[in-house]
Amino acid sequence: MNMLKLVGIGLLFATIVGIVAWRWQINGWGSLVWLGMVFVMPIIRTPHEKRNKDNTIIEKPEAGKEKTLLSMVAIGNSLLPVVHLATGALSFANYTLPHGITAIGCAFAIPGLYLFWRSHADLGRNWSVTLEVREDHKLVTSGIYKSIRHPMYSAIWLISLAVPFLIHNWIAGLSAVVTFGLLYFIRVPHEEQMMRQQFGKDYDDYCARSGRLWPKF
């Protein structure tokens, strides 16, 4: 990516951030929390994404479906909320919550962001944004993965569930939940099948002692 393109993307992002921040009194203070979330998540992910570009991929199943699902999530998590918060184009679908209820969004967002960071840190070179198996792929069962098989999904569920409390709009607020929910329920069975084929009994034993989204009690 050349420097001119990077500058253009940076200016566009700064403009969007500025407009959303300027309109916070119209959209409510939850919109500032949402803005903080979408600012922090790339800061957490980008170093891992850059490092793992050097991975040698030996298997990448259903790449076309993955691209479609990720595009859908990008629309639901980012594009629709930005359009609404920056322009008010979806204001016909607004709803009202008691002032203090917005704080529930923070209660979801804070542990969600922590799990998002912890998941990337513990997976290391084994993380990728799409379903794939890399050369020397390892089954990670330490750190947060000791008790939860999919803490990354737990994190994004929490972050997605925060959005309707932060953005009071039936379309922009719920789009993250709907689009990520579709990705989760379509992708996870394929992901677990891929891991089972790669690691066999070790993965079955791991599943027996760990929870999918939260620890087994």
Tab-separated table of C-alpha atoms in Angstrom:
chain	number	residue	atom	x	y	z
A	1	MET	CA	0.000	0.000	0.000
A	2	ASN	CA	1.617	3.277	-1.109
A	3	MET	CA	1.983	6.310	1.117
A	4	LEU	CA	-0.649	8.352	-0.738
A	5	LYS	CA	-3.257	5.652	-0.190
A	6	LEU	CA	-2.334	5.404	3.494
A	7	VAL	CA	-2.691	9.170	3.894
A	8	GLY	CA	-6.075	9.074	2.150
A	9	ILE	CA	-7.345	6.300	4.428
A	10	GLY	CA	-6.017	8.149	7.459
A	11	LEU	CA	-7.756	11.381	6.466
A	12	LEU	CA	-11.034	9.546	5.802
A	13	PHE	CA	-10.849	7.795	9.174
A	14	ALA	CA	-10.026	11.057	10.976
A	15	THR	CA	-12.937	12.798	9.257
A	16	ILE	CA	-15.394	10.068	10.270
A	17	VAL	CA	-14.120	10.065	13.849
A	18	GLY	CA	-14.431	13.854	13.979
A	19	ILE	CA	-18.006	13.881	12.662
A	20	VAL	CA	-19.153	11.077	14.996
A	21	ALA	CA	-17.500	12.778	17.982
A	22	TRP	CA	-19.032	16.135	17.040
A	23	ARG	CA	-22.517	14.588	16.889
A	24	TRP	CA	-22.267	12.826	20.264
A	25	GLN	CA	-24.934	14.991	21.881
A	26	ILE	CA	-27.366	13.954	19.144
A	27	ASN	CA	-26.424	10.270	19.310
A	28	GLY	CA	-25.821	10.037	23.062
A	29	TRP	CA	-22.643	9.435	25.062
A	30	GLY	CA	-22.766	5.751	24.187
A	31	SER	CA	-21.624	6.702	20.687
A	32	LEU	CA	-18.306	7.892	22.178
A	33	VAL	CA	-17.856	4.540	23.922
A	34	TRP	CA	-18.591	2.779	20.621
A	35	LEU	CA	-16.049	5.019	18.891
A	36	GLY	CA	-13.477	4.094	21.528
A	37	MET	CA	-14.178	0.381	20.994
A	38	VAL	CA	-13.707	0.512	17.237
A	39	PHE	CA	-10.514	2.547	17.733
A	40	VAL	CA	-8.981	0.133	20.277
A	41	MET	CA	-9.748	-3.118	18.426
A	42	PRO	CA	-7.482	-2.406	15.397
A	43	ILE	CA	-4.725	-1.247	17.768
A	44	ILE	CA	-4.893	-4.662	19.444
A	45	ARG	CA	-5.144	-6.669	16.221
A	46	THR	CA	-2.848	-4.898	13.744
A	47	PRO	CA	0.536	-5.990	15.213
A	48	HIS	CA	-0.580	-9.642	15.164
A	49	GLU	CA	-1.959	-9.290	11.638
A	50	LYS	CA	1.319	-7.840	10.360
A	51	ARG	CA	3.452	-10.486	12.084
A	52	ASN	CA	1.320	-13.408	10.933
A	53	LYS	CA	1.429	-12.385	7.272
A	54	ASP	CA	4.698	-14.341	7.165
A	55	ASN	CA	2.924	-17.583	8.102
A	56	THR	CA	3.055	-20.384	5.538
A	57	ILE	CA	-0.537	-21.527	5.001
A	58	ILE	CA	-1.058	-25.221	4.179
A	59	GLU	CA	-4.859	-25.300	4.271
A	60	LYS	CA	-7.476	-22.581	3.786
A	61	PRO	CA	-10.943	-24.129	3.431
A	62	GLU	CA	-13.996	-22.299	2.088
A	63	ALA	CA	-12.110	-19.079	1.320
A	64	GLY	CA	-15.009	-17.644	-0.707
A	65	LYS	CA	-17.530	-18.199	2.086
A	66	GLU	CA	-15.088	-16.713	4.591
A	67	LYS	CA	-14.712	-13.555	2.511
A	68	THR	CA	-18.501	-13.182	2.293
A	69	LEU	CA	-18.999	-13.681	6.041
A	70	LEU	CA	-16.250	-11.227	6.975
A	71	SER	CA	-17.619	-8.606	4.562
A	72	MET	CA	-21.056	-9.034	6.119
A	73	VAL	CA	-19.620	-8.553	9.622
A	74	ALA	CA	-17.731	-5.432	8.502
A	75	ILE	CA	-21.000	-3.946	7.246
A	76	GLY	CA	-22.848	-4.770	10.458
A	77	ASN	CA	-20.097	-3.852	12.916
A	78	SER	CA	-18.744	-0.732	11.236
A	79	LEU	CA	-20.450	0.580	8.113
A	80	LEU	CA	-24.072	0.782	9.306
A	81	PRO	CA	-23.171	2.286	12.719
A	82	VAL	CA	-20.883	4.855	11.045
A	83	VAL	CA	-23.547	5.839	8.514
A	84	HIS	CA	-26.085	6.325	11.279
A	85	LEU	CA	-23.825	8.136	13.752
A	86	ALA	CA	-22.235	10.412	11.150
A	87	THR	CA	-25.334	11.299	9.114
A	88	GLY	CA	-28.457	10.329	11.058
A	89	ALA	CA	-29.717	8.566	7.928
A	90	LEU	CA	-31.179	5.722	9.988
A	91	SER	CA	-32.742	7.902	12.684
A	92	PHE	CA	-36.226	6.704	11.692
A	93	ALA	CA	-35.286	3.451	13.484
A	94	ASN	CA	-34.146	5.084	16.746
A	95	TYR	CA	-35.333	3.858	20.126
A	96	THR	CA	-35.021	5.360	23.593
A	97	LEU	CA	-33.432	3.774	26.651
A	98	PRO	CA	-33.212	5.153	30.189
A	99	HIS	CA	-30.002	7.153	30.552
A	100	GLY	CA	-28.304	4.748	32.949
A	101	ILE	CA	-29.012	1.684	30.785
A	102	THR	CA	-26.353	2.832	28.322
A	103	ALA	CA	-23.779	1.921	30.970
A	104	ILE	CA	-24.609	-1.751	30.370
A	105	GLY	CA	-22.820	-1.332	27.065
A	106	CYS	CA	-19.646	-0.469	28.961
A	107	ALA	CA	-20.154	-3.518	31.190
A	108	PHE	CA	-20.053	-5.691	28.050
A	109	ALA	CA	-17.358	-3.722	26.210
A	110	ILE	CA	-14.651	-3.707	28.901
A	111	PRO	CA	-14.376	-7.500	29.422
A	112	GLY	CA	-14.919	-7.928	25.677
A	113	LEU	CA	-11.877	-5.812	24.837
A	114	TYR	CA	-9.803	-7.575	27.495
A	115	LEU	CA	-10.690	-10.996	26.042
A	116	PHE	CA	-10.011	-9.665	22.535
A	117	TRP	CA	-6.480	-8.663	23.579
A	118	ARG	CA	-5.838	-11.799	25.637
A	119	SER	CA	-6.973	-14.094	22.800
A	120	HIS	CA	-4.566	-12.551	20.286
A	121	ALA	CA	-1.705	-12.584	22.786
A	122	ASP	CA	-2.198	-16.247	23.743
A	123	LEU	CA	-2.694	-17.530	20.176
A	124	GLY	CA	0.438	-15.836	18.867
A	125	ARG	CA	1.460	-17.129	15.425
A	126	ASN	CA	-1.542	-19.484	15.371
A	127	TRP	CA	-4.059	-16.637	14.983
A	128	SER	CA	-5.579	-15.684	11.635
A	129	VAL	CA	-8.627	-13.671	10.650
A	130	THR	CA	-9.901	-16.489	8.388
A	131	LEU	CA	-10.087	-20.261	8.826
A	132	GLU	CA	-6.684	-21.673	7.927
A	133	VAL	CA	-3.991	-24.087	9.081
A	134	ARG	CA	-0.424	-22.852	9.005
A	135	GLU	CA	2.825	-24.757	8.832
A	136	ASP	CA	3.780	-25.955	12.351
A	137	HIS	CA	0.298	-25.042	13.577
A	138	LYS	CA	-0.052	-25.722	17.299
A	139	LEU	CA	-3.061	-26.517	19.443
A	140	VAL	CA	-3.027	-23.736	22.043
A	141	THR	CA	-4.395	-24.888	25.400
A	142	SER	CA	-2.706	-22.429	27.744
A	143	GLY	CA	-3.581	-18.949	28.991
A	144	ILE	CA	-7.195	-18.036	28.344
A	145	TYR	CA	-7.424	-21.076	26.041
A	146	LYS	CA	-6.932	-23.411	28.989
A	147	SER	CA	-10.602	-23.139	29.903
A	148	ILE	CA	-12.255	-21.551	26.806
A	149	ARG	CA	-11.863	-22.904	23.256
A	150	HIS	CA	-13.083	-19.770	21.478
A	151	PRO	CA	-12.353	-16.724	23.661
A	152	MET	CA	-12.030	-14.567	20.534
A	153	TYR	CA	-15.652	-15.289	19.726
A	154	SER	CA	-16.594	-14.701	23.373
A	155	ALA	CA	-14.917	-11.299	23.096
A	156	ILE	CA	-16.701	-10.329	19.892
A	157	TRP	CA	-20.037	-11.531	21.280
A	158	LEU	CA	-19.585	-9.228	24.279
A	159	ILE	CA	-18.535	-6.318	22.058
A	160	SER	CA	-21.441	-6.923	19.663
A	161	LEU	CA	-23.942	-7.175	22.510
A	162	ALA	CA	-22.653	-3.850	23.836
A	163	VAL	CA	-23.618	-2.023	20.649
A	164	PRO	CA	-27.448	-1.937	21.089
A	165	PHE	CA	-26.910	-0.303	24.494
A	166	LEU	CA	-24.501	2.262	23.034
A	167	ILE	CA	-26.228	3.025	19.722
A	168	HIS	CA	-29.968	3.365	20.212
A	169	ASN	CA	-31.067	2.382	16.748
A	170	TRP	CA	-32.760	-0.834	15.636
A	171	ILE	CA	-30.630	-1.087	12.486
A	172	ALA	CA	-27.229	0.314	13.463
A	173	GLY	CA	-27.465	-1.037	17.013
A	174	LEU	CA	-28.527	-4.589	16.229
A	175	SER	CA	-26.645	-5.121	12.968
A	176	ALA	CA	-23.475	-6.161	14.811
A	177	VAL	CA	-25.330	-8.831	16.790
A	178	VAL	CA	-27.110	-10.208	13.720
A	179	THR	CA	-24.123	-10.297	11.346
A	180	PHE	CA	-21.659	-11.667	13.885
A	181	GLY	CA	-24.256	-14.216	15.014
A	182	LEU	CA	-24.533	-15.498	11.436
A	183	LEU	CA	-20.744	-15.756	11.117
A	184	TYR	CA	-20.465	-17.544	14.451
A	185	PHE	CA	-23.119	-20.191	13.817
A	186	ILE	CA	-21.936	-20.846	10.249
A	187	ARG	CA	-18.202	-20.818	10.944
A	188	VAL	CA	-17.693	-22.567	14.290
A	189	PRO	CA	-18.794	-26.089	13.220
A	190	HIS	CA	-16.355	-25.910	10.278
A	191	GLU	CA	-13.591	-24.522	12.487
A	192	GLU	CA	-13.963	-27.291	15.076
A	193	GLN	CA	-14.070	-29.916	12.328
A	194	MET	CA	-10.855	-28.486	10.861
A	195	MET	CA	-9.149	-28.552	14.265
A	196	ARG	CA	-10.337	-32.107	14.890
A	197	GLN	CA	-8.887	-33.248	11.552
A	198	GLN	CA	-5.610	-31.491	12.343
A	199	PHE	CA	-5.127	-32.562	15.959
A	200	GLY	CA	-7.321	-35.652	16.368
A	201	LYS	CA	-7.700	-37.068	19.863
A	202	ASP	CA	-5.774	-34.166	21.412
A	203	TYR	CA	-8.526	-31.826	20.252
A	204	ASP	CA	-11.278	-34.156	21.474
A	205	ASP	CA	-9.639	-34.305	24.910
A	206	TYR	CA	-9.307	-30.521	24.915
A	207	CYS	CA	-13.003	-30.122	24.051
A	208	ALA	CA	-13.913	-32.452	26.922
A	209	ARG	CA	-12.213	-30.242	29.504
A	210	SER	CA	-12.924	-26.763	28.071
A	211	GLY	CA	-16.020	-24.729	27.291
A	212	ARG	CA	-16.778	-23.257	23.896
A	213	LEU	CA	-17.495	-19.656	24.956
A	214	TRP	CA	-17.113	-19.786	28.738
A	215	PRO	CA	-15.368	-22.174	31.151
A	216	LYS	CA	-16.953	-25.433	32.191
A	217	PHE	CA	-17.978	-25.458	35.825
